[in-house]
Coordinates of C-alpha atoms and ligand atoms in Angstrom, one line a residue:
M1415 CA 14.5 -30.1 -13.4
I1416 CA 13.8 -25.7 -13.5
S1417 CA 10.3 -25.0 -15.7
S1418 CA 10.3 -21.7 -17.6
F1419 CA 7.5 -19.0 -17.2
A1420 CA 5.7 -20.6 -20.6
D1421 CA 5.9 -24.4 -18.8
L1422 CA 4.1 -23.1 -16.0
G1423 CA 1.1 -22.2 -18.2
L1424 CA 1.7 -18.3 -18.6
S1425 CA 0.4 -16.8 -21.9
P1426 CA 2.9 -15.3 -24.3
V1427 CA 2.2 -11.6 -23.6
L1428 CA 3.3 -11.9 -19.8
V1429 CA 5.9 -14.3 -20.7
E1430 CA 6.8 -11.5 -22.9
A1431 CA 6.9 -8.8 -20.5
L1432 CA 8.7 -11.1 -17.8
T1433 CA 11.6 -11.5 -20.8
A1434 CA 11.6 -7.3 -21.1
L1435 CA 12.0 -7.0 -17.3
G1436 CA 14.9 -9.6 -17.3
Y1437 CA 12.9 -12.5 -15.4
E1438 CA 14.7 -15.3 -16.6
E1439 CA 13.5 -18.2 -14.9
P1440 CA 10.3 -18.4 -12.1
T1441 CA 11.8 -18.5 -8.3
P1442 CA 10.7 -21.7 -6.3
V1443 CA 7.0 -19.8 -5.0
Q1444 CA 6.6 -18.8 -8.6
Q1445 CA 6.8 -22.4 -9.8
A1446 CA 4.8 -23.9 -6.8
S1447 CA 1.6 -21.2 -6.9
I1448 CA 1.4 -20.4 -10.4
P1449 CA 0.0 -23.5 -11.9
H1450 CA -2.5 -23.7 -8.7
L1451 CA -3.9 -20.2 -9.3
L1452 CA -4.1 -20.8 -12.9
E1453 CA -6.6 -23.6 -12.3
G1454 CA -8.6 -21.3 -10.4
R1455 CA -7.4 -22.9 -7.3
D1456 CA -7.2 -21.7 -3.7
I1457 CA -3.9 -21.3 -2.2
L1458 CA -2.2 -21.3 1.4
A1459 CA 1.5 -19.8 0.8
Q1460 CA 4.1 -19.5 3.3
A1461 CA 6.8 -17.2 1.6
A1462 CA 8.8 -13.9 2.9
T1463 CA 9.2 -10.9 1.1
G1464 CA 11.9 -11.1 -1.7
T1465 CA 10.8 -14.6 -2.8
G1466 CA 9.0 -13.6 -5.6
K1467 CA 5.8 -14.0 -4.2
T1468 CA 4.2 -10.8 -5.7
A1469 CA 4.8 -12.0 -9.3
A1470 CA 3.4 -15.5 -7.6
F1471 CA -0.2 -14.2 -7.7
A1472 CA -0.1 -11.1 -9.7
L1473 CA 0.7 -13.1 -12.9
P1474 CA -1.7 -16.0 -12.8
L1475 CA -4.5 -13.6 -11.9
L1476 CA -3.7 -10.7 -14.4
Q1477 CA -4.1 -14.1 -16.8
R1478 CA -7.5 -14.6 -15.8
L1479 CA -8.9 -11.4 -15.5
P1480 CA -12.2 -11.1 -17.8
K1481 CA -10.8 -9.6 -21.3
T1482 CA -13.5 -6.7 -20.7
A1483 CA -13.4 -3.4 -19.5
P1484 CA -13.8 -3.2 -15.6
E1485 CA -17.2 -2.0 -14.2
P1486 CA -17.4 1.2 -12.2
S1487 CA -16.6 0.7 -8.7
K1488 CA -16.5 -3.4 -9.5
P1489 CA -12.7 -4.8 -9.2
A1490 CA -12.2 -8.4 -10.5
V1491 CA -9.1 -8.7 -7.9
L1492 CA -8.8 -7.5 -4.9
V1493 CA -5.5 -7.7 -2.6
L1494 CA -5.2 -6.7 0.9
T1495 CA -1.9 -5.6 2.2
P1496 CA -0.4 -4.5 5.7
T1497 CA 0.9 -1.2 4.7
R1498 CA 0.9 1.8 2.4
E1499 CA 4.5 1.3 1.1
L1500 CA 3.2 -2.6 0.2
A1501 CA 0.1 -1.7 -1.3
V1502 CA 2.0 1.0 -3.8
Q1503 CA 4.8 -1.8 -4.7
V1504 CA 2.3 -4.8 -5.4
A1505 CA 0.0 -2.1 -7.4
E1506 CA 3.3 -1.0 -9.1
A1507 CA 4.1 -4.9 -10.1
F1508 CA 0.5 -5.6 -11.7
H1509 CA 1.1 -2.6 -13.4
R1510 CA 4.2 -3.6 -14.9
Y1511 CA 3.4 -7.2 -15.6
G1512 CA 0.1 -6.4 -16.9
R1513 CA 0.5 -3.4 -19.4
A1514 CA 0.4 -5.6 -22.4
L1515 CA -3.2 -6.9 -21.6
G1516 CA -4.3 -3.7 -20.6
A1517 CA -4.8 -4.1 -17.4
L1518 CA -5.9 -1.3 -15.2
T1519 CA -4.9 -1.0 -11.0
V1520 CA -4.8 1.3 -8.3
P1521 CA -3.5 1.0 -4.9
I1522 CA -6.0 2.4 -2.0
Y1523 CA -4.8 3.6 1.7
G1524 CA -5.5 5.6 4.2
G1525 CA -4.2 9.1 4.6
Q1526 CA -4.6 10.0 0.8
E1527 CA -8.0 11.9 -0.1
F1528 CA -10.7 9.8 -0.5
S1529 CA -12.3 11.9 -3.4
Q1530 CA -9.3 10.9 -5.8
Q1531 CA -9.6 7.7 -4.9
I1532 CA -13.2 7.5 -5.6
R1533 CA -12.8 9.1 -9.1
V1534 CA -10.6 6.3 -10.3
L1535 CA -12.6 3.6 -8.7
R1536 CA -15.5 5.1 -10.4
R1537 CA -13.9 5.0 -13.8
G1538 CA -13.1 1.4 -13.1
V1539 CA -10.0 -0.8 -12.3
H1540 CA -9.6 -4.7 -12.9
V1541 CA -7.3 -4.5 -9.7
V1542 CA -7.5 -3.0 -6.5
V1543 CA -4.5 -3.1 -4.1
A1544 CA -5.7 -1.8 -0.9
T1545 CA -4.9 -1.8 2.8
P1546 CA -7.6 -3.6 4.9
G1547 CA -8.9 0.0 6.5
R1548 CA -8.9 2.2 3.5
A1549 CA -10.8 -1.1 1.9
L1550 CA -13.5 -1.3 4.3
D1551 CA -14.2 2.4 4.4
H1552 CA -14.6 2.3 0.9
M1553 CA -16.9 -0.6 0.9
R1554 CA -19.1 1.3 3.6
R1555 CA -19.4 4.6 1.2
N1556 CA -20.4 2.2 -1.2
T1557 CA -17.4 3.2 -3.4
L1558 CA -15.9 -0.3 -3.9
D1559 CA -18.3 -3.1 -4.5
L1560 CA -16.8 -6.6 -4.0
S1561 CA -19.7 -8.2 -5.8
G1562 CA -17.9 -8.7 -9.3
L1563 CA -14.7 -10.1 -7.2
M1564 CA -13.0 -13.1 -9.1
A1565 CA -9.9 -13.3 -6.6
V1566 CA -8.8 -12.0 -3.2
V1567 CA -5.4 -11.8 -2.0
L1568 CA -4.2 -11.5 1.3
D1569 CA -0.6 -10.4 1.0
E1570 CA 1.6 -10.4 4.3
A1571 CA -1.2 -12.0 6.1
D1572 CA 0.6 -12.2 9.6
E1573 CA 1.8 -8.8 9.2
M1574 CA -1.9 -7.4 8.9
L1575 CA -2.8 -9.3 11.9
D1576 CA 0.1 -7.8 14.0
M1577 CA -1.2 -4.4 12.7
G1578 CA -4.3 -4.9 14.3
F1579 CA -6.6 -5.7 10.8
A1580 CA -8.1 -9.1 11.8
D1581 CA -11.8 -7.5 12.2
E1582 CA -11.6 -5.5 8.8
I1583 CA -9.9 -8.8 7.0
E1584 CA -13.2 -10.9 8.4
A1585 CA -15.7 -8.0 7.5
I1586 CA -14.1 -8.0 3.8
L1587 CA -13.8 -11.5 3.2
E1588 CA -17.7 -12.0 4.5
A1589 CA -18.4 -9.4 2.2
A1590 CA -16.9 -11.0 -1.0
P1591 CA -18.9 -13.5 -2.9
E1592 CA -18.8 -16.8 -1.9
V1593 CA -17.7 -18.1 -5.1
R1594 CA -14.3 -16.7 -5.5
Q1595 CA -10.4 -17.3 -5.5
T1596 CA -8.7 -17.0 -2.2
A1597 CA -4.6 -17.0 -2.1
L1598 CA -3.6 -16.4 1.5
F1599 CA 0.3 -15.4 1.6
S1600 CA 2.4 -15.2 4.9
A1601 CA 5.7 -15.4 6.2
T1602 CA 4.8 -17.3 9.0
M1603 CA 1.8 -20.0 9.9
A1604 CA 1.2 -19.2 13.2
P1605 CA -2.3 -20.8 14.6
R1606 CA -4.5 -17.2 14.1
I1607 CA -3.2 -17.7 10.2
A1608 CA -4.4 -20.9 10.0
K1609 CA -7.6 -20.1 11.3
I1610 CA -8.7 -17.8 8.9
A1611 CA -7.2 -20.1 6.0
N1612 CA -9.8 -23.0 7.6
K1613 CA -12.5 -20.3 7.7
H1614 CA -12.0 -18.5 4.1
L1615 CA -10.1 -20.8 1.7
R1616 CA -11.4 -23.9 0.2
D1617 CA -9.6 -26.7 -0.3
P1618 CA -6.1 -24.6 -0.6
A1619 CA -2.8 -25.9 -2.4
R1620 CA -0.6 -25.8 0.1
V1621 CA 3.0 -24.1 -0.9
L1622 CA 6.1 -23.7 1.4
V1623 CA 9.2 -21.9 0.7
E1624 CA 11.9 -21.1 2.3
R1625 CA 13.9 -18.0 2.0
E1626 CA 16.6 -18.5 -0.6
A1627 CA 19.8 -19.6 1.5
T1628 CA 22.7 -17.0 0.1
A1629 CA 25.5 -18.0 -1.4
A1630 CA 27.5 -18.1 1.7
G1631 CA 25.4 -20.4 3.6
E1632 CA 22.4 -19.4 5.5
M1633 CA 20.8 -16.0 5.6
P1634 CA 21.3 -14.5 8.7
K1635 CA 17.3 -13.2 10.0
V1636 CA 19.4 -10.0 11.7
R1637 CA 21.9 -7.9 9.4
Q1638 CA 24.4 -6.2 11.5
T1639 CA 26.3 -3.5 10.7
A1640 CA 28.7 -1.1 12.5
Y1641 CA 29.4 2.4 11.3
V1642 CA 32.3 4.1 13.3
V1643 CA 32.1 7.7 13.6
A1644 CA 33.5 10.8 15.5
R1645 CA 31.3 11.2 18.7
A1646 CA 30.6 15.0 17.2
Q1647 CA 29.1 13.5 14.3
K1648 CA 26.7 10.7 15.6
V1649 CA 23.3 12.6 15.7
A1650 CA 24.1 13.5 12.1
A1651 CA 25.4 10.1 11.0
L1652 CA 22.1 8.5 12.6
G1653 CA 20.0 10.5 10.7
R1654 CA 21.6 9.9 7.7
V1655 CA 21.4 6.2 8.1
L1656 CA 17.9 6.1 9.1
D1657 CA 16.9 8.0 5.9
L1658 CA 18.9 5.3 3.8
E1659 CA 17.3 2.5 5.7
S1660 CA 13.6 3.9 6.2
P1661 CA 12.9 1.5 8.9
T1662 CA 9.3 0.6 9.4
L1663 CA 9.9 1.0 13.2
A1664 CA 13.2 1.2 14.5
L1665 CA 14.3 1.0 18.3
I1666 CA 16.9 3.0 19.2
F1667 CA 19.2 2.0 22.4
C1668 CA 20.8 4.9 24.6
R1669 CA 22.6 4.9 27.5
T1670 CA 21.3 7.7 30.0
R1671 CA 17.5 9.1 29.8
N1672 CA 19.1 12.8 29.0
E1673 CA 20.3 10.9 25.9
V1674 CA 17.0 9.6 25.2
D1675 CA 15.4 12.6 25.4
A1676 CA 18.1 14.6 23.5
L1677 CA 17.7 12.0 20.7
A1678 CA 14.2 12.1 20.3
E1679 CA 13.8 15.9 20.1
S1680 CA 16.7 15.8 17.2
L1681 CA 15.1 12.8 15.5
G1682 CA 11.8 14.5 15.5
G1683 CA 13.2 17.7 14.1
R1684 CA 14.3 15.5 11.1
G1685 CA 10.7 14.4 10.2
Y1686 CA 10.2 11.4 12.0
Q1687 CA 7.2 10.1 14.6
V1688 CA 9.5 9.6 17.6
Q1689 CA 8.5 8.5 21.2
A1690 CA 10.8 8.0 24.0
L1691 CA 10.6 5.7 26.7
H1692 CA 12.3 6.1 29.7
G1693 CA 12.2 5.4 33.4
G1694 CA 10.6 8.5 34.3
M1695 CA 7.5 7.4 32.7
T1696 CA 4.4 6.5 34.9
Q1697 CA 2.5 3.0 33.5
D1698 CA -0.2 4.9 31.7
Q1699 CA 2.2 6.7 29.6
R1700 CA 4.3 3.9 28.4
E1701 CA 1.0 2.1 27.7
R1702 CA 0.2 5.2 25.6
V1703 CA 3.3 5.2 23.5
M1704 CA 2.7 1.0 23.0
K1705 CA -0.3 1.7 21.9
R1706 CA 0.4 4.4 19.3
T1707 CA 3.7 2.1 18.4
R1708 CA 1.4 -1.0 17.7
A1709 CA -0.9 0.9 15.7
G1710 CA 1.5 1.9 13.3
S1711 CA 1.6 5.8 13.9
V1712 CA 5.3 5.9 15.2
D1713 CA 8.2 5.3 13.4
I1714 CA 11.1 5.6 16.0
L1715 CA 11.2 4.6 19.2
V1716 CA 14.0 6.1 21.5
A1717 CA 15.0 3.9 25.2
T1718 CA 17.1 3.4 27.7
D1719 CA 18.1 -0.6 28.3
V1720 CA 16.2 -0.7 31.2
A1721 CA 12.9 1.1 29.7
A1722 CA 13.0 -1.4 27.1
R1723 CA 13.0 -4.3 29.1
G1724 CA 9.7 -6.4 28.5
L1725 CA 9.1 -4.8 25.2
D1726 CA 7.5 -7.0 22.8
I1727 CA 6.5 -5.6 19.7
E1728 CA 7.0 -7.8 16.4
Q1729 CA 7.0 -4.9 13.8
I1730 CA 10.6 -3.5 14.7
T1731 CA 12.5 -3.7 11.9
H1732 CA 15.7 -2.6 13.0
V1733 CA 17.7 -2.1 16.0
V1734 CA 20.4 0.9 16.9
N1735 CA 22.4 0.7 18.7
F1736 CA 23.7 4.7 19.4
N1737 CA 26.7 3.8 21.4
V1738 CA 28.4 0.0 21.7
P1739 CA 26.4 -1.8 24.3
E1740 CA 28.3 -2.4 27.5
S1741 CA 28.3 -6.1 27.1
P1742 CA 28.0 -8.8 24.7
A1743 CA 25.1 -10.0 26.3
A1744 CA 23.4 -6.8 26.2
Y1745 CA 23.8 -6.8 22.2
V1746 CA 22.3 -10.1 21.9
H1747 CA 19.3 -9.0 24.1
R1748 CA 19.1 -6.0 22.2
I1749 CA 19.2 -7.5 18.6
G1750 CA 17.2 -9.8 19.6
R1751 CA 14.3 -7.4 19.5
T1752 CA 14.3 -7.7 15.7
G1753 CA 14.0 -10.1 13.2
R1754 CA 10.9 -12.1 14.7
A1755 CA 8.9 -14.9 13.3
G1756 CA 11.2 -15.3 10.1
R1757 CA 11.2 -11.9 8.9
E1758 CA 14.3 -10.0 8.4
G1759 CA 15.5 -7.7 10.7
V1760 CA 18.7 -5.2 10.8
A1761 CA 20.6 -4.3 13.7
I1762 CA 22.9 -0.9 13.4
T1763 CA 26.0 0.0 15.7
F1764 CA 27.4 3.1 15.7
A1765 CA 31.0 2.9 17.8
E1766 CA 33.4 5.9 18.4
P1767 CA 37.1 5.3 16.8
R1768 CA 38.2 4.2 20.2
E1769 CA 35.2 1.8 20.7
H1770 CA 36.0 -0.3 17.4
R1771 CA 37.7 -3.0 19.5
M1772 CA 34.3 -3.6 21.2
L1773 CA 33.0 -4.3 18.3
K1774 CA 35.2 -7.4 17.7
N1775 CA 34.8 -8.7 21.3
I1776 CA 31.0 -8.9 20.4
E1777 CA 31.8 -10.5 17.3
Q1778 CA 34.4 -13.2 18.8
L1779 CA 31.5 -13.7 21.4
T1780 CA 28.4 -14.2 19.1
R1781 CA 30.3 -16.0 16.9
Q1782 CA 28.6 -13.7 14.4
K1783 CA 29.6 -11.5 11.7
V1784 CA 29.2 -7.6 12.5
E1785 CA 29.8 -5.7 9.3
V1786 CA 31.7 -2.2 9.2
A1787 CA 30.6 -0.1 6.8
R1788 CA 31.3 3.3 5.1
L1789 CA 29.0 6.1 6.3
P1790 CA 26.5 7.1 3.5
T1791 CA 27.5 9.9 1.6
V1792 CA 26.1 12.7 0.2
L1793 CA 25.8 10.7 -3.1
D1794 CA 23.9 7.8 -1.4
V1795 CA 21.3 10.5 0.2
R1796 CA 20.4 12.0 -3.5
N1797 CA 20.3 8.7 -4.8
K1798 CA 17.8 7.6 -1.8
Q1799 CA 16.0 10.9 -2.3
L1800 CA 15.6 10.3 -6.1
E1801 CA 14.4 6.7 -5.6
V1802 CA 11.6 8.7 -3.4
T1803 CA 10.8 10.7 -5.8
R1804 CA 10.4 7.8 -8.7
A1805 CA 8.4 6.2 -6.3
T1806 CA 6.2 9.3 -5.6
I1807 CA 5.7 9.8 -9.6
T1808 CA 4.9 6.1 -10.3
E1809 CA 2.3 6.4 -7.5
T1810 CA 0.8 9.4 -9.0
I1811 CA 0.6 7.6 -12.6
L1812 CA -1.2 5.0 -10.9
A1813 CA -3.8 7.0 -9.3
G1814 CA -4.7 8.6 -12.3
D1815 CA -6.8 11.8 -12.6
L1816 CA -4.2 13.8 -14.5
D1817 CA -6.4 15.1 -16.9
S1818 CA -6.0 18.7 -16.1
Y1819 CA -2.4 18.4 -16.4
R1820 CA -2.3 16.5 -19.6
V1821 CA -3.3 20.2 -21.4
I1822 CA 0.1 21.4 -20.1
V1823 CA 2.2 18.7 -21.2
E1824 CA 0.2 18.9 -24.7
S1825 CA 0.8 22.7 -24.9
L1826 CA 4.6 22.2 -23.9
S1827 CA 5.2 19.6 -26.4
D1828 CA 4.5 21.9 -29.4
E1829 CA 8.0 23.7 -28.6
H1830 CA 9.8 21.5 -26.6
D1831 CA 10.8 17.7 -26.6
I1832 CA 8.7 15.4 -24.1
M1833 CA 12.0 14.0 -22.7
D1834 CA 12.9 17.9 -21.7
I1835 CA 9.1 18.4 -20.2
A1836 CA 9.3 15.3 -18.0
T1837 CA 12.8 16.0 -16.8
A1838 CA 12.0 19.7 -15.7
A1839 CA 8.8 18.1 -13.9
V1840 CA 10.6 15.7 -12.4
K1841 CA 13.1 18.2 -10.9
L1842 CA 10.6 20.6 -9.6
A1843 CA 9.0 17.9 -8.3
H1844 CA 11.7 16.4 -6.6
Q1845 CA 12.9 20.0 -5.2
A1846 CA 9.5 20.4 -3.6
E1847 CA 9.4 17.0 -2.1
M1848 CA 12.9 17.1 -0.5
G1849 CA 13.6 20.7 0.2
A1850 CA 16.8 21.9 1.3
V1851 CA 19.8 19.3 0.2
E1852 CA 22.4 18.0 2.8
E1853 CA 25.8 18.6 0.9
A1854 CA 28.3 18.2 4.1
E1855 CA 30.0 15.0 4.0
L1856 CA 30.7 13.5 6.8
E1857 CA 34.0 12.2 8.2
Q1858 CA 35.0 9.0 7.5
P1859 CA 37.6 8.1 10.6
E1860 CA 40.4 6.0 9.4
L1861 CA 39.8 2.5 10.6
Q1862 CA 42.5 0.2 12.3
R1863 CA 43.7 -2.4 9.5
E1864 CA 41.3 -5.4 9.1
R1865 CA 41.5 -7.7 10.9
P1866 CA 40.5 -11.4 11.0
G1867 CA 36.5 -11.4 11.8
V1868 CA 35.5 -7.7 11.4
S1869 CA 35.3 -7.1 8.1
Q1870 CA 35.4 -3.7 6.4
R1871 CA 33.1 -3.4 3.7
S1872 CA 34.2 -0.7 1.0
S1873 CA 37.1 0.3 3.1
G1874 CA 38.9 1.1 -0.2
S1875 CA 41.6 -1.6 0.3
S1876 CA 40.6 -3.8 -2.5
G1877 CA 43.3 -3.5 -5.3
P1878 CA 46.5 -1.4 -5.8
R1879 CA 44.5 1.3 -7.8
S1880 CA 41.2 1.4 -5.6
R1881 CA 40.2 5.3 -5.5
E1882 CA 36.8 5.0 -4.3
S1883 CA 35.9 8.4 -3.1
A1884 CA 34.1 9.6 -0.2
G1885 CA 31.4 11.4 -2.5
P1886 CA 30.4 13.0 -5.6
R1887 CA 33.3 14.9 -7.1
K1888 CA 34.0 17.3 -10.1
R1889 CA 34.9 15.6 -13.1
S1890 CA 38.7 16.0 -14.2
V1891 CA 39.1 18.1 -17.6
G1892 CA 38.9 15.9 -20.9
M1893 CA 37.0 13.2 -18.9
S1894 CA 33.7 11.6 -19.0
R1895 CA 32.1 9.3 -16.8
I1896 CA 30.2 6.3 -17.4
Y1897 CA 27.2 4.8 -15.3
I1898 CA 27.1 0.9 -14.6
G1899 CA 24.0 -0.5 -13.0
S1900 CA 25.2 -1.8 -10.0
G1901 CA 27.0 -0.7 -7.0
R1902 CA 27.6 -1.7 -3.2
K1903 CA 24.5 -3.7 -2.8
D1904 CA 25.3 -6.0 -5.3
N1905 CA 29.3 -6.0 -3.9
M1906 CA 30.7 -4.4 -6.6
R1907 CA 34.3 -3.2 -5.7
P1908 CA 36.6 -0.7 -7.1
A1909 CA 39.0 -3.6 -8.4
D1910 CA 36.5 -5.3 -10.3
L1911 CA 35.6 -2.6 -12.3
V1912 CA 39.5 -1.7 -13.1
G1913 CA 39.9 -5.5 -13.8
A1914 CA 36.7 -5.3 -16.1
I1915 CA 38.3 -2.5 -18.0
A1916 CA 41.3 -3.8 -17.6
N1917 CA 40.7 -7.0 -19.3
E1918 CA 37.6 -6.7 -21.5
A1919 CA 38.1 -3.0 -22.8
K1920 CA 42.2 -3.9 -23.0
L1921 CA 42.8 -0.4 -21.4
D1922 CA 45.9 0.5 -19.2
A1923 CA 44.6 0.9 -15.5
K1924 CA 46.2 4.4 -15.3
Q1925 CA 43.8 5.9 -17.8
I1926 CA 40.9 5.4 -15.7
G1927 CA 39.8 8.5 -13.3
S1928 CA 38.3 8.5 -10.4
I1929 CA 35.6 5.5 -9.1
E1930 CA 32.3 5.9 -7.2
I1931 CA 30.5 3.3 -6.0
S1932 CA 27.0 3.9 -4.0
D1933 CA 24.8 1.6 -3.2
R1934 CA 23.2 0.7 -6.1
F1935 CA 25.1 2.3 -9.3
S1936 CA 28.9 2.9 -9.9
L1937 CA 30.6 5.7 -11.5
V1938 CA 33.8 5.4 -13.5
E1939 CA 35.2 8.5 -15.0
L1940 CA 37.3 7.6 -18.4
P1941 CA 38.8 9.7 -20.9
E1942 CA 36.4 11.0 -23.3
E1943 CA 37.3 9.4 -26.6
L1944 CA 37.5 5.7 -24.9
V1945 CA 34.4 6.2 -23.4
D1946 CA 32.3 4.6 -26.4
D1947 CA 34.8 1.7 -26.8
V1948 CA 34.7 1.0 -22.9
I1949 CA 30.7 1.1 -23.0
A1950 CA 31.0 -1.3 -26.1
A1951 CA 32.7 -3.9 -24.3
F1952 CA 31.2 -3.8 -21.3
R1953 CA 28.0 -4.2 -23.0
A1954 CA 29.2 -7.6 -24.7
T1955 CA 30.2 -8.9 -21.3
K1956 CA 29.5 -9.7 -18.0
I1957 CA 30.8 -8.0 -14.6
K1958 CA 29.9 -9.6 -11.4
G1959 CA 28.7 -12.6 -13.3
K1960 CA 25.8 -10.5 -14.7
R1961 CA 24.8 -8.5 -17.6
Q1962 CA 25.1 -5.0 -16.8
T1963 CA 23.4 -1.6 -17.8
V1964 CA 26.0 0.8 -18.8
R1965 CA 25.5 4.0 -20.2
R1966 CA 27.2 7.3 -20.6
D1967 CA 26.7 9.1 -17.0
L1968 CA 24.2 12.0 -18.3
A1969 CA 22.8 12.8 -14.6
T1970 CA 26.3 14.7 -13.6
K1971 CA 27.3 15.7 -16.9
R1972 CA 26.7 19.1 -16.5
G1973 CA 28.0 19.1 -12.8
Ligands
LIG2746 P1 8.8 -10.0 -3.8 O1 9.5 -11.3 -3.0 O2 7.3 -10.0 -4.4 O3 8.7 -8.7 -3.0 O4 10.0 -9.8 -5.2 C1 11.0 -9.8 -4.5 C2 12.1 -9.2 -5.7 O5 12.4 -10.1 -7.2 C3 11.3 -7.9 -6.7 O6 12.2 -6.6 -7.1 C4 11.0 -8.8 -8.1 O7 10.8 -7.9 -9.3 C5 11.9 -10.1 -8.3 N1 11.5 -11.1 -8.9 C6 10.7 -11.4 -8.8 N2 10.8 -12.8 -9.7 C7 11.5 -12.9 -10.1 C8 12.0 -13.5 -11.4 N3 11.4 -14.5 -11.6 N4 13.0 -13.6 -11.6 C9 14.0 -12.1 -11.5 N5 13.4 -11.3 -10.6 C10 12.5 -11.7 -9.8

């Protein structure tokens, strides 16, 4: 029997916020954690990312926040996270859920100016989400005072230990008030996690949540994808795939030492922190690379098989085969370096058209599916860049300290619509952040026909009228586009859209123009006079089992 958010004891204000966000029912980790945390109990929870763990601790803690304004530099809740990205994500979640309660949250991490963080802390916030090193720095400067803490959350505790934050965590917990609530979330329950729990948690409720199995069966620990690409475009394709995947740490395998050096240099030029590992290095050099890598200051390691031997780094999120490995055994060995300790890993293989068969051999021998994906288009890259800009703007809003700019907005708003002002500012921020935009599409080699065992995602074979384009196109005369908020990541295929338009809007499929499916959304070109009808019909129905966000595609209107 699944209970609702209200059944778990959450207040109507929070329940309303969740409904507005489209959360229909609590996930298992939320069902198991929220009642305990609302009671003020400690919890020890084993739950991976993607299970809804953030809301599991954010919601009850928001509800338990004191109703008073926060005191300067004295938050009521401190959440520790391993990385800057997670700190921002978690702060954003607190902000989203707690807005109606007036809860103030700030993310605090290394690399950002102290002065700005200090200003926000002094003004007073209810919730601080911090990386351990930076939290400790602020405590030492007396700009973060833990004496008013009601609760501490250790999020992704195993990851924090992997990153070498054990001492910082210890020092922070020692400095927190003895009477407080503590929640520890971790993907694994290694002995060193149990040790922290024994020492710092009081009679915790234990929560164990397996990652939900997908409909197709058990979720693979390593997502395996291949791209088929002409040799001349391999480096460009790799760069683009990396930009889209934004790995925390990628290990890229090359065949030769020269290839390692050349690739390391060209990825370095793309703005990544890259280290090469090859047989010609001394043990000292190698250890230095390892140390920097473990400290989190490396994005990409480029190595030969030999140089990577004995490499044991838990944080590797992506293994990339720049060439198809010689044997299936080598492939299995390589991809085993990611997806450690219950976390999901990603394995990406670049194959030249003539190597396509080798992929099939690997699939057969490993009995695992390697999905052949379409190369990212310019549209995919742009969308990703827009996502980054969006995240940067959210971070800036959360960090506060915007008063000196508010004046400009106010004076502009006498003459312009606020929406236009904001849009123009976003455009400028985006251009400043992203610099030159890539324009050239990569050439997608024709693949041989789909064979059993090798699936071709988005291969354009999903229906007689499939016209998924390779990238953004100009609109045809008299046609407008509609936006549907699901894309390739949601398994949306051209045939789903054509089917929905034909069935729900009672349109002839011949009237549909081009269809573009990118990772997170789709665009369908339709005769202008039919757009409103199709939008109305789509809003009244479900596509792919889900109510979709459907609207006119304004972003590309002037394009
Ligand atoms: P997390 O495991 O905290 O990283 O959350 C994974 C994703 O699930 C986030 O995008 C949340 O916004 C979303 N989410 C969390 N709880 C729910 C829920 N009860 N219903 C729908 N989405 C949820």
